[in-house]
mmCIF file of C-alpha atoms in Angstrom:
data_model
loop_
_atom_site.group_PDB
_atom_site.id
_atom_site.type_symbol
_atom_site.label_atom_id
_atom_site.label_comp_id
_atom_site.label_asym_id
_atom_site.label_seq_id
_atom_site.Cartn_x
_atom_site.Cartn_y
_atom_site.Cartn_z
ATOM 1 C CA MET A 423 -38.714 -44.793 -175.995
ATOM 2 C CA ALA A 424 -35.561 -43.457 -173.623
ATOM 3 C CA ARG A 425 -33.361 -43.730 -177.058
ATOM 4 C CA GLN A 426 -35.680 -42.782 -179.402
ATOM 5 C CA LEU A 427 -36.001 -39.572 -177.702
ATOM 6 C CA SER A 428 -32.194 -39.561 -177.026
ATOM 7 C CA ARG A 429 -31.499 -39.498 -180.569
ATOM 8 C CA TRP A 430 -34.426 -36.477 -181.226
ATOM 9 C CA ALA A 431 -32.410 -34.725 -179.523
ATOM 10 C CA ILE A 432 -29.107 -35.200 -181.014
ATOM 11 C CA CYS A 433 -30.723 -34.457 -184.066
ATOM 12 C CA CYS A 434 -32.136 -31.335 -183.471
ATOM 13 C CA LEU A 435 -28.416 -30.260 -181.899
ATOM 14 C CA ARG A 436 -27.518 -31.360 -185.440
ATOM 15 C CA ALA A 437 -29.239 -29.214 -187.248
ATOM 16 C CA ALA A 438 -28.673 -26.021 -185.273
ATOM 17 C CA ALA A 439 -24.632 -26.427 -186.444
ATOM 18 C CA PRO A 440 -24.730 -28.330 -189.855
ATOM 19 C CA GLY A 441 -21.241 -27.863 -190.217
ATOM 20 C CA LEU A 442 -20.434 -29.784 -187.039
ATOM 21 C CA ASP A 443 -18.132 -32.973 -187.540
ATOM 22 C CA TRP A 444 -20.124 -35.560 -185.298
ATOM 23 C CA GLY A 445 -18.206 -38.888 -185.956
ATOM 24 C CA ARG A 446 -19.475 -42.238 -185.743
ATOM 25 C CA GLY A 447 -17.677 -44.478 -183.077
ATOM 26 C CA THR A 448 -16.376 -43.972 -179.547
ATOM 27 C CA GLY A 449 -13.020 -42.460 -177.376
ATOM 28 C CA CYS A 450 -12.266 -39.503 -179.134
ATOM 29 C CA GLU A 451 -14.998 -39.209 -181.947
ATOM 30 C CA LEU A 452 -17.493 -39.281 -179.224
ATOM 31 C CA SER A 453 -15.635 -36.230 -176.536
ATOM 32 C CA CYS A 454 -14.670 -34.558 -179.769
ATOM 33 C CA ALA A 455 -15.868 -32.127 -182.781
ATOM 34 C CA SER A 456 -15.040 -29.145 -185.175
ATOM 35 C CA PHE A 457 -17.040 -27.151 -187.445
ATOM 36 C CA GLY A 458 -16.451 -24.236 -189.334
ATOM 37 C CA ARG A 459 -18.281 -20.894 -190.560
ATOM 38 C CA ILE A 460 -17.210 -18.164 -192.292
ATOM 39 C CA MET A 461 -17.574 -14.398 -190.973
ATOM 40 C CA ARG A 462 -20.440 -12.676 -192.446
ATOM 41 C CA PRO A 463 -21.281 -8.859 -192.099
ATOM 42 C CA ASP A 464 -23.908 -8.835 -189.210
ATOM 43 C CA ASP A 465 -21.766 -10.821 -187.483
ATOM 44 C CA ALA A 466 -19.509 -7.944 -186.903
ATOM 45 C CA ASN A 467 -19.476 -4.161 -185.852
ATOM 46 C CA ILE A 468 -18.946 -1.211 -188.205
ATOM 47 C CA ALA A 469 -15.207 -1.610 -188.298
ATOM 48 C CA GLY A 470 -15.584 -5.158 -189.607
ATOM 49 C CA ASN A 471 -14.433 -6.681 -186.664
ATOM 50 C CA VAL A 472 -16.279 -9.893 -185.631
ATOM 51 C CA HIS A 473 -18.402 -9.530 -182.086
ATOM 52 C CA GLY A 474 -16.814 -11.041 -179.072
ATOM 53 C CA GLY A 475 -20.697 -12.331 -178.539
ATOM 54 C CA THR A 476 -20.826 -14.057 -182.106
ATOM 55 C CA ILE A 477 -17.334 -16.050 -181.250
ATOM 56 C CA LEU A 478 -18.523 -16.969 -177.598
ATOM 57 C CA LYS A 479 -21.864 -17.980 -179.017
ATOM 58 C CA MET A 480 -20.237 -20.040 -181.322
ATOM 59 C CA ILE A 481 -17.899 -21.679 -178.563
ATOM 60 C CA GLU A 482 -21.192 -22.401 -176.418
ATOM 61 C CA GLU A 483 -22.744 -24.135 -179.220
ATOM 62 C CA ALA A 484 -20.129 -26.612 -179.722
ATOM 63 C CA GLY A 485 -19.219 -27.405 -176.130
ATOM 64 C CA ALA A 486 -23.780 -27.787 -175.646
ATOM 65 C CA ILE A 487 -23.303 -30.458 -178.779
ATOM 66 C CA ILE A 488 -20.284 -32.948 -177.216
ATOM 67 C CA SER A 489 -21.263 -32.441 -173.906
ATOM 68 C CA THR A 490 -25.099 -33.913 -174.852
ATOM 69 C CA ARG A 491 -23.005 -36.394 -177.266
ATOM 70 C CA HIS A 492 -21.221 -37.676 -173.956
ATOM 71 C CA CYS A 493 -24.332 -37.614 -171.846
ATOM 72 C CA ASN A 494 -26.096 -39.432 -173.841
ATOM 73 C CA SER A 495 -23.456 -41.769 -175.112
ATOM 74 C CA GLN A 496 -24.470 -45.007 -172.310
ATOM 75 C CA ALA A 497 -28.008 -45.932 -171.924
ATOM 76 C CA GLY A 498 -29.892 -44.275 -169.446
ATOM 77 C CA GLU A 499 -32.228 -41.283 -169.283
ATOM 78 C CA PRO A 500 -32.146 -39.090 -172.387
ATOM 79 C CA CYS A 501 -30.538 -35.403 -171.289
ATOM 80 C CA VAL A 502 -29.401 -32.081 -172.434
ATOM 81 C CA ALA A 503 -26.243 -30.570 -171.096
ATOM 82 C CA ALA A 504 -27.291 -26.768 -169.923
ATOM 83 C CA LEU A 505 -24.199 -24.308 -169.816
ATOM 84 C CA ALA A 506 -23.115 -23.810 -165.889
ATOM 85 C CA ARG A 507 -20.127 -21.413 -166.143
ATOM 86 C CA VAL A 508 -17.416 -20.333 -168.287
ATOM 87 C CA GLU A 509 -14.077 -19.798 -167.430
ATOM 88 C CA ARG A 510 -12.061 -16.479 -168.026
ATOM 89 C CA THR A 511 -11.706 -16.513 -171.860
ATOM 90 C CA ASP A 512 -9.324 -14.007 -173.557
ATOM 91 C CA PHE A 513 -9.318 -12.694 -177.205
ATOM 92 C CA LEU A 514 -5.902 -13.268 -178.338
ATOM 93 C CA SER A 515 -6.749 -11.284 -181.824
ATOM 94 C CA PRO A 516 -9.125 -9.815 -183.725
ATOM 95 C CA MET A 517 -11.470 -11.724 -186.214
ATOM 96 C CA CYS A 518 -12.665 -9.640 -189.740
ATOM 97 C CA ILE A 519 -15.234 -10.406 -191.954
ATOM 98 C CA GLY A 520 -14.452 -12.907 -194.605
ATOM 99 C CA GLU A 521 -12.545 -15.195 -192.214
ATOM 100 C CA VAL A 522 -13.327 -18.571 -191.261
ATOM 101 C CA ALA A 523 -13.959 -19.291 -187.790
ATOM 102 C CA ASN A 524 -12.470 -22.808 -186.982
ATOM 103 C CA VAL A 525 -14.337 -24.280 -183.705
ATOM 104 C CA SER A 526 -13.010 -27.129 -182.282
ATOM 105 C CA ALA A 527 -13.961 -28.657 -178.557
ATOM 106 C CA GLU A 528 -12.916 -31.517 -176.479
ATOM 107 C CA ILE A 529 -14.457 -33.012 -172.962
ATOM 108 C CA THR A 530 -11.537 -33.216 -171.251
ATOM 109 C CA TYR A 531 -12.954 -34.053 -167.386
ATOM 110 C CA THR A 532 -15.762 -35.025 -165.802
ATOM 111 C CA SER A 533 -17.604 -35.413 -162.562
ATOM 112 C CA ARG A 534 -20.330 -36.913 -161.219
ATOM 113 C CA HIS A 535 -22.963 -34.041 -162.387
ATOM 114 C CA SER A 536 -20.493 -31.851 -164.526
ATOM 115 C CA VAL A 537 -18.315 -32.196 -168.273
ATOM 116 C CA GLU A 538 -15.624 -30.113 -168.532
ATOM 117 C CA VAL A 539 -15.037 -28.961 -172.360
ATOM 118 C CA GLN A 540 -12.400 -27.032 -173.817
ATOM 119 C CA VAL A 541 -12.962 -25.035 -176.820
ATOM 120 C CA ASN A 542 -10.281 -23.714 -179.408
ATOM 121 C CA VAL A 543 -10.771 -20.914 -182.290
ATOM 122 C CA MET A 544 -8.785 -20.558 -185.110
ATOM 123 C CA SER A 545 -8.989 -17.439 -187.538
ATOM 124 C CA GLU A 546 -8.414 -18.668 -191.352
ATOM 125 C CA ASN A 547 -7.826 -16.314 -194.113
ATOM 126 C CA ILE A 548 -8.962 -17.998 -197.214
ATOM 127 C CA LEU A 549 -7.386 -15.963 -199.620
ATOM 128 C CA THR A 550 -3.933 -16.714 -198.131
ATOM 129 C CA GLY A 551 -4.665 -19.562 -196.015
ATOM 130 C CA ALA A 552 -3.099 -17.826 -192.564
ATOM 131 C CA LYS A 553 -3.883 -19.476 -189.454
ATOM 132 C CA LYS A 554 -4.194 -17.353 -185.725
ATOM 133 C CA LEU A 555 -5.630 -18.749 -182.735
ATOM 134 C CA THR A 556 -7.925 -16.272 -181.515
ATOM 135 C CA ASN A 557 -10.244 -17.748 -178.650
ATOM 136 C CA LYS A 558 -9.501 -20.621 -175.935
ATOM 137 C CA ALA A 559 -12.123 -21.343 -173.485
ATOM 138 C CA THR A 560 -13.157 -23.864 -170.771
ATOM 139 C CA LEU A 561 -16.681 -24.814 -170.298
ATOM 140 C CA TRP A 562 -18.520 -26.721 -167.637
ATOM 141 C CA TYR A 563 -22.111 -28.054 -168.382
ATOM 142 C CA VAL A 564 -24.715 -30.464 -166.378
ATOM 143 C CA PRO A 565 -27.003 -32.903 -167.810
ATOM 144 C CA LEU A 566 -30.904 -31.870 -167.581
ATOM 145 C CA SER A 567 -33.356 -34.533 -167.687
ATOM 146 C CA LEU A 568 -35.564 -34.352 -170.871
ATOM 147 C CA LYS A 569 -38.562 -35.680 -169.020
ATOM 148 C CA ASN A 570 -37.525 -33.056 -165.775
ATOM 149 C CA VAL A 571 -35.764 -30.163 -166.309
ATOM 150 C CA ASN A 572 -35.062 -29.758 -162.727
ATOM 151 C CA LYS A 573 -33.129 -33.504 -162.302
ATOM 152 C CA VAL A 574 -29.455 -33.187 -162.759
ATOM 153 C CA LEU A 575 -28.583 -36.721 -164.332
ATOM 154 C CA GLU A 576 -25.286 -38.639 -163.897
ATOM 155 C CA VAL A 577 -22.704 -38.057 -166.284
ATOM 156 C CA PRO A 578 -20.878 -41.245 -167.774
ATOM 157 C CA PRO A 579 -17.638 -41.026 -166.926
ATOM 158 C CA MET A 580 -14.463 -40.545 -169.240
ATOM 159 C CA GLN A 581 -11.208 -42.218 -169.856
ATOM 160 C CA TYR A 582 -8.102 -40.887 -168.996
ATOM 161 C CA ALA A 583 -5.065 -41.429 -170.848
ATOM 162 C CA ARG A 584 -2.782 -40.469 -167.912
ATOM 163 C CA LYS A 585 -3.986 -40.504 -164.264
ATOM 164 C CA GLU A 586 -2.429 -36.874 -163.882
ATOM 165 C CA GLN A 587 -5.113 -35.710 -166.944
ATOM 166 C CA GLU A 588 -7.928 -36.925 -164.056
ATOM 167 C CA ASP A 589 -5.991 -35.223 -160.976
ATOM 168 C CA GLU A 590 -5.860 -31.603 -163.031
ATOM 169 C CA GLY A 591 -8.962 -31.792 -163.935
ATOM 170 C CA LYS A 592 -10.318 -32.704 -160.469
ATOM 171 C CA LYS A 593 -8.272 -30.001 -159.353
ATOM 172 C CA ARG A 594 -10.250 -27.322 -161.692
ATOM 173 C CA TYR A 595 -13.187 -28.925 -161.248
ATOM 174 C CA GLU A 596 -12.815 -27.825 -157.227
ATOM 175 C CA GLU A 597 -11.218 -24.528 -158.329
ATOM 176 C CA GLN A 598 -14.508 -23.447 -160.114
ATOM 177 C CA LYS A 599 -16.979 -24.623 -157.644
ATOM 178 C CA LEU A 600 -15.515 -22.789 -155.148
ATOM 179 C CA ASP A 601 -15.452 -19.504 -157.323
ATOM 180 C CA ARG A 602 -19.194 -20.172 -158.006
ATOM 181 C CA LEU A 603 -20.116 -19.923 -154.731
ATOM 182 C CA GLU A 604 -17.656 -16.472 -153.888
ATOM 183 C CA THR A 605 -19.720 -15.128 -156.728
ATOM 184 C CA LYS A 606 -23.002 -15.756 -155.644
ATOM 185 C CA GLN A 607 -22.349 -14.326 -152.423
ATOM 186 C CA ARG A 608 -21.806 -10.757 -154.169
ATOM 187 C CA ASN A 609 -24.503 -11.379 -157.080
ATOM 188 C CA GLY A 610 -27.281 -9.355 -154.857
ATOM 189 C CA ASP A 611 -26.246 -5.699 -156.289
ATOM 190 C CA LEU A 612 -28.571 -4.286 -157.687
ATOM 191 C CA MET A 613 -28.617 -2.255 -161.180
ATOM 192 C CA LEU A 614 -31.050 -0.490 -162.202
ATOM 193 C CA PRO A 615 -31.187 -0.172 -166.224
ATOM 194 C CA VAL A 616 -31.367 2.555 -168.175
ATOM 195 C CA ILE A 617 -33.780 3.510 -171.139
ATOM 196 C CA ASN A 618 -33.460 6.394 -172.714
ATOM 197 C CA PRO A 619 -30.877 8.169 -170.064
ATOM 198 C CA ASP A 620 -30.680 11.994 -170.825
ATOM 199 C CA ARG A 621 -26.472 11.870 -171.185
ATOM 200 C CA GLN A 622 -26.690 15.174 -171.805
ATOM 201 C CA THR A 623 -27.048 15.952 -168.027
ATOM 202 C CA LYS A 624 -24.493 13.597 -167.306
ATOM 203 C CA GLU A 625 -20.687 14.503 -167.758
ATOM 204 C CA PRO A 626 -18.571 12.328 -170.327
ATOM 205 C CA HIS A 627 -16.467 9.340 -168.861
ATOM 206 C CA THR A 628 -18.446 8.763 -165.996
ATOM 207 C CA VAL A 629 -20.346 5.530 -165.035
ATOM 208 C CA GLY A 630 -23.521 6.904 -165.563
ATOM 209 C CA TYR A 631 -22.614 8.319 -169.196
ATOM 210 C CA SER A 632 -22.044 4.847 -170.330
ATOM 211 C CA GLN A 633 -24.288 2.438 -168.539
ATOM 212 C CA SER A 634 -26.331 0.668 -170.671
ATOM 213 C CA SER A 635 -29.271 -1.442 -170.747
ATOM 214 C CA LEU A 636 -30.922 -3.910 -173.260
ATOM 215 C CA ILE A 637 -34.779 -5.616 -172.713
ATOM 216 C CA HIS A 638 -35.296 -8.650 -174.552
ATOM 217 C CA LEU A 639 -38.001 -11.046 -174.720
ATOM 218 C CA VAL A 640 -37.510 -14.777 -174.745
ATOM 219 C CA GLY A 641 -38.946 -16.743 -177.649
ATOM 220 C CA PRO A 642 -38.433 -20.121 -178.866
ATOM 221 C CA SER A 643 -35.673 -19.909 -181.208
ATOM 222 C CA ASP A 644 -33.439 -18.609 -178.250
ATOM 223 C CA CYS A 645 -33.918 -22.020 -176.677
ATOM 224 C CA THR A 646 -32.846 -25.423 -176.237
ATOM 225 C CA LEU A 647 -34.798 -28.640 -176.716
ATOM 226 C CA LEU A 648 -36.178 -28.161 -172.785
ATOM 227 C CA GLY A 649 -37.598 -24.543 -173.342
ATOM 228 C CA PHE A 650 -34.766 -22.449 -171.715
ATOM 229 C CA VAL A 651 -32.206 -19.962 -173.032
ATOM 230 C CA HIS A 652 -28.724 -21.172 -174.991
ATOM 231 C CA GLY A 653 -25.995 -19.602 -172.948
ATOM 232 C CA GLY A 654 -24.650 -18.659 -175.993
ATOM 233 C CA VAL A 655 -27.552 -16.494 -176.506
ATOM 234 C CA THR A 656 -27.275 -14.971 -173.217
ATOM 235 C CA MET A 657 -23.731 -14.125 -173.269
ATOM 236 C CA LYS A 658 -24.157 -12.371 -176.985
ATOM 237 C CA LEU A 659 -26.905 -10.128 -175.656
ATOM 238 C CA MET A 660 -24.282 -9.515 -172.717
ATOM 239 C CA ASP A 661 -21.247 -8.415 -175.092
ATOM 240 C CA GLU A 662 -23.622 -5.969 -177.202
ATOM 241 C CA VAL A 663 -24.239 -4.058 -173.955
ATOM 242 C CA ALA A 664 -20.705 -4.250 -172.383
ATOM 243 C CA GLY A 665 -19.799 -3.662 -175.837
ATOM 244 C CA MET A 666 -22.505 -0.271 -176.012
ATOM 245 C CA GLY A 667 -21.083 0.885 -172.309
ATOM 246 C CA ALA A 668 -17.426 0.753 -173.723
ATOM 247 C CA ALA A 669 -18.206 2.720 -177.220
ATOM 248 C CA ARG A 670 -20.300 5.169 -175.397
ATOM 249 C CA HIS A 671 -16.860 5.752 -172.698
ATOM 250 C CA CYS A 672 -14.393 5.695 -175.711
ATOM 251 C CA LYS A 673 -15.795 7.199 -178.931
ATOM 252 C CA THR A 674 -14.045 4.915 -180.830
ATOM 253 C CA ASN A 675 -13.628 1.203 -182.312
ATOM 254 C CA ILE A 676 -13.908 -1.239 -179.398
ATOM 255 C CA VAL A 677 -13.565 -4.573 -179.018
ATOM 256 C CA THR A 678 -13.812 -7.295 -176.798
ATOM 257 C CA ALA A 679 -10.114 -8.309 -174.975
ATOM 258 C CA SER A 680 -11.522 -10.781 -172.747
ATOM 259 C CA VAL A 681 -14.418 -12.234 -170.329
ATOM 260 C CA ASP A 682 -14.037 -12.894 -166.531
ATOM 261 C CA ALA A 683 -15.513 -16.230 -165.313
ATOM 262 C CA ILE A 684 -19.334 -16.280 -166.671
ATOM 263 C CA ASN A 685 -21.856 -18.053 -163.704
ATOM 264 C CA PHE A 686 -24.991 -19.274 -164.912
ATOM 265 C CA HIS A 687 -26.916 -19.238 -161.403
ATOM 266 C CA GLU A 688 -30.141 -19.709 -162.890
ATOM 267 C CA LYS A 689 -32.240 -20.810 -166.105
ATOM 268 C CA ILE A 690 -34.046 -18.310 -167.996
ATOM 269 C CA LYS A 691 -37.332 -19.831 -169.569
ATOM 270 C CA LYS A 692 -39.072 -19.270 -172.671
ATOM 271 C CA GLY A 693 -41.182 -16.271 -172.525
ATOM 272 C CA CYS A 694 -39.373 -14.686 -170.038
ATOM 273 C CA VAL A 695 -38.781 -10.847 -170.658
ATOM 274 C CA ILE A 696 -34.611 -10.512 -169.849
ATOM 275 C CA THR A 697 -32.821 -7.017 -168.607
ATOM 276 C CA VAL A 698 -29.261 -6.850 -169.342
ATOM 277 C CA SER A 699 -27.707 -3.936 -167.850
ATOM 278 C CA GLY A 700 -23.607 -2.742 -168.144
ATOM 279 C CA ARG A 701 -22.098 -0.828 -166.288
ATOM 280 C CA MET A 702 -18.278 0.564 -166.262
ATOM 281 C CA THR A 703 -16.090 -0.454 -162.681
ATOM 282 C CA PHE A 704 -12.814 0.120 -164.076
ATOM 283 C CA THR A 705 -10.525 2.104 -166.199
ATOM 284 C CA SER A 706 -6.310 1.513 -166.869
ATOM 285 C CA ASN A 707 -4.482 3.331 -169.947
ATOM 286 C CA LYS A 708 -5.802 0.571 -172.713
ATOM 287 C CA SER A 709 -8.584 -1.477 -170.985
ATOM 288 C CA MET A 710 -11.951 -1.182 -169.503
ATOM 289 C CA GLU A 711 -14.032 -3.717 -167.367
ATOM 290 C CA ILE A 712 -17.367 -3.335 -167.683
ATOM 291 C CA GLU A 713 -19.775 -5.461 -164.930
ATOM 292 C CA VAL A 714 -22.970 -7.015 -166.593
ATOM 293 C CA PHE A 715 -26.119 -8.381 -165.080
ATOM 294 C CA VAL A 716 -29.042 -10.521 -166.413
ATOM 295 C CA ASP A 717 -32.232 -10.262 -164.727
ATOM 296 C CA ALA A 718 -35.190 -12.518 -165.753
ATOM 297 C CA ASP A 719 -38.971 -11.798 -165.109
ATOM 298 C CA PRO A 720 -41.024 -14.829 -165.628
ATOM 299 C CA PHE A 721 -44.345 -13.353 -165.924
ATOM 300 C CA VAL A 722 -45.869 -15.486 -168.454
ATOM 301 C CA ASP A 723 -46.343 -19.113 -167.362
ATOM 302 C CA GLU A 724 -45.354 -18.666 -163.328
ATOM 303 C CA PRO A 725 -45.528 -15.565 -161.939
ATOM 304 C CA ARG A 726 -42.585 -14.565 -159.499
ATOM 305 C CA GLU A 727 -39.949 -11.862 -158.645
ATOM 306 C CA ARG A 728 -37.368 -10.756 -160.951
ATOM 307 C CA TYR A 729 -34.202 -12.814 -159.924
ATOM 308 C CA ARG A 730 -30.574 -13.026 -161.161
ATOM 309 C CA ALA A 731 -29.795 -15.584 -163.729
ATOM 310 C CA VAL A 732 -26.067 -14.499 -164.914
ATOM 311 C CA SER A 733 -23.352 -12.097 -163.894
ATOM 312 C CA ALA A 734 -19.833 -11.773 -165.402
ATOM 313 C CA PHE A 735 -17.340 -9.048 -166.334
ATOM 314 C CA PHE A 736 -16.253 -7.537 -169.625
ATOM 315 C CA THR A 737 -12.718 -6.459 -170.475
ATOM 316 C CA TYR A 738 -11.925 -3.869 -173.743
ATOM 317 C CA VAL A 739 -9.868 -2.418 -175.931
ATOM 318 C CA SER A 740 -10.097 0.353 -177.608
ATOM 319 C CA LEU A 741 -8.541 0.890 -181.393
ATOM 320 C CA SER A 742 -7.766 3.179 -184.065
ATOM 321 C CA LYS A 743 -8.612 2.668 -187.820
ATOM 322 C CA GLU A 744 -5.596 1.335 -188.503
ATOM 323 C CA GLY A 745 -6.249 -1.482 -185.818
ATOM 324 C CA LYS A 746 -3.614 0.220 -182.976
ATOM 325 C CA PRO A 747 -4.369 0.304 -179.380
ATOM 326 C CA LEU A 748 -5.618 3.870 -178.399
ATOM 327 C CA PRO A 749 -5.323 5.061 -174.783
ATOM 328 C CA VAL A 750 -8.550 4.992 -172.835
ATOM 329 C CA PRO A 751 -9.961 7.921 -171.080
ATOM 330 C CA GLN A 752 -9.880 7.519 -167.120
ATOM 331 C CA LEU A 753 -13.028 6.618 -165.082
ATOM 332 C CA LEU A 754 -14.744 9.165 -163.080
ATOM 333 C CA THR A 755 -16.077 8.168 -160.096
ATOM 334 C CA GLU A 756 -18.829 9.969 -158.098
ATOM 335 C CA THR A 757 -19.781 7.690 -155.163
ATOM 336 C CA GLU A 758 -18.128 5.746 -152.767
ATOM 337 C CA ASP A 759 -19.922 2.247 -154.577
ATOM 338 C CA GLU A 760 -18.336 3.345 -157.764
ATOM 339 C CA LYS A 761 -15.036 3.866 -156.153
ATOM 340 C CA ARG A 762 -14.945 0.559 -154.202
ATOM 341 C CA ARG A 763 -16.016 -0.857 -157.359
ATOM 342 C CA PHE A 764 -13.179 0.982 -158.915
ATOM 343 C CA GLU A 765 -10.574 -0.218 -156.450
ATOM 344 C CA GLU A 766 -11.942 -4.015 -156.892
ATOM 345 C CA GLY A 767 -11.629 -3.865 -160.569
ATOM 346 C CA LYS A 768 -8.153 -2.272 -160.079
ATOM 347 C CA GLY A 769 -7.362 -5.727 -157.817
ATOM 348 C CA ARG A 770 -8.677 -7.672 -160.712
ATOM 349 C CA TYR A 771 -6.698 -6.485 -163.465
ATOM 350 C CA LEU A 772 -3.247 -6.019 -161.765
ATOM 351 C CA GLN A 773 -3.876 -9.681 -160.551
ATOM 352 C CA THR A 774 -4.506 -11.056 -164.193
ATOM 353 C CA LYS A 775 -1.228 -8.714 -165.566
ATOM 354 C CA ALA A 776 0.830 -10.779 -162.527
ATOM 355 C CA LYS A 777 -0.407 -14.026 -163.708
ATOM 356 C CA ARG A 778 -0.041 -13.226 -167.557
ATOM 357 C CA GLN A 779 3.693 -12.164 -166.828
ATOM 358 C CA ALA A 780 3.964 -15.103 -164.689
ATOM 359 C CA GLN A 781 3.112 -17.373 -167.920
ATOM 360 C CA MET A 782 5.124 -15.526 -170.134
ATOM 361 C CA GLN A 783 8.043 -15.851 -167.647
ATOM 362 C CA GLN A 784 7.240 -19.365 -167.807
ATOM 363 C CA ALA A 785 6.955 -20.053 -171.291
ATOM 364 C CA ALA A 786 10.340 -18.319 -172.172
ATOM 365 C CA GLN A 787 12.155 -20.881 -169.825
ATOM 366 C CA GLN A 788 10.847 -23.917 -171.268
#
């Protein structure tokens, strides 16, 4: 019976991504996957640039499929892999309508109760054959029992080609575990949703002027086999809200430049009403940081207080009609909390900039 349930779960996941290369054997065929899809007008903004949330959703679909497949590769209780965390993701190059997004995913580390998946996204111009790397992402999943959603199962261990690979993976696991604990400590911050605000009373380029919210009723099409929201659906909504705030601030075409680590603190059940809220926290000369929270109201089946489900920082850049970077208007902070968040954002910006410069110097020396 367990294996029948497992096969049923995999068949449903196959239907979710019919273009995926599933493989039929063991080894790499179980830990690797790839699929492609042409980008349509409804995947992009008015300038023809594909939404960052669309790409994040595709990345999560690939990760969910191969991690679920791996966790069901041995005899035992059937399960579905649930997204727990996405590491910082950089959008290296814009993708446009008509290009093909080729997504490839690989399992790179397993702990007792989690799976690390690394995903690359390549854009392909099918007219010229030109390809370029647009995204690299690292995701962490945990296997949840199909019989008891609150039960986290053990992950079948993967085989490493070298001992160094396992040691490096363990180091990444410990680092993300520590970061999740730090994020939980600041996760109680309150952000009231802004519904139909009177922006004419607010000064442009202030936090209140660009703050945005979105309310969404979670339906069956948003959910996994267990009745909880797909991580990719949540990330897409978060990108939409962050994008609205960035566009209001700049009044130009904007694109997602990066997403800091996204932490999924609690599951969101079918029937919940979720409120996605975003506020600008920092601007540099050419980028802007937006903090996004997802709060859930599970009042349908089991009434309880609203809770914080997901949080993350999104970074956007402003582009001209020709796709060239434009200066970003300076964020005007009015309250002490806004000034504090601005300084914290500045610290994250400088830290990321220093890390990127160090990586470039290291690459130049090789």
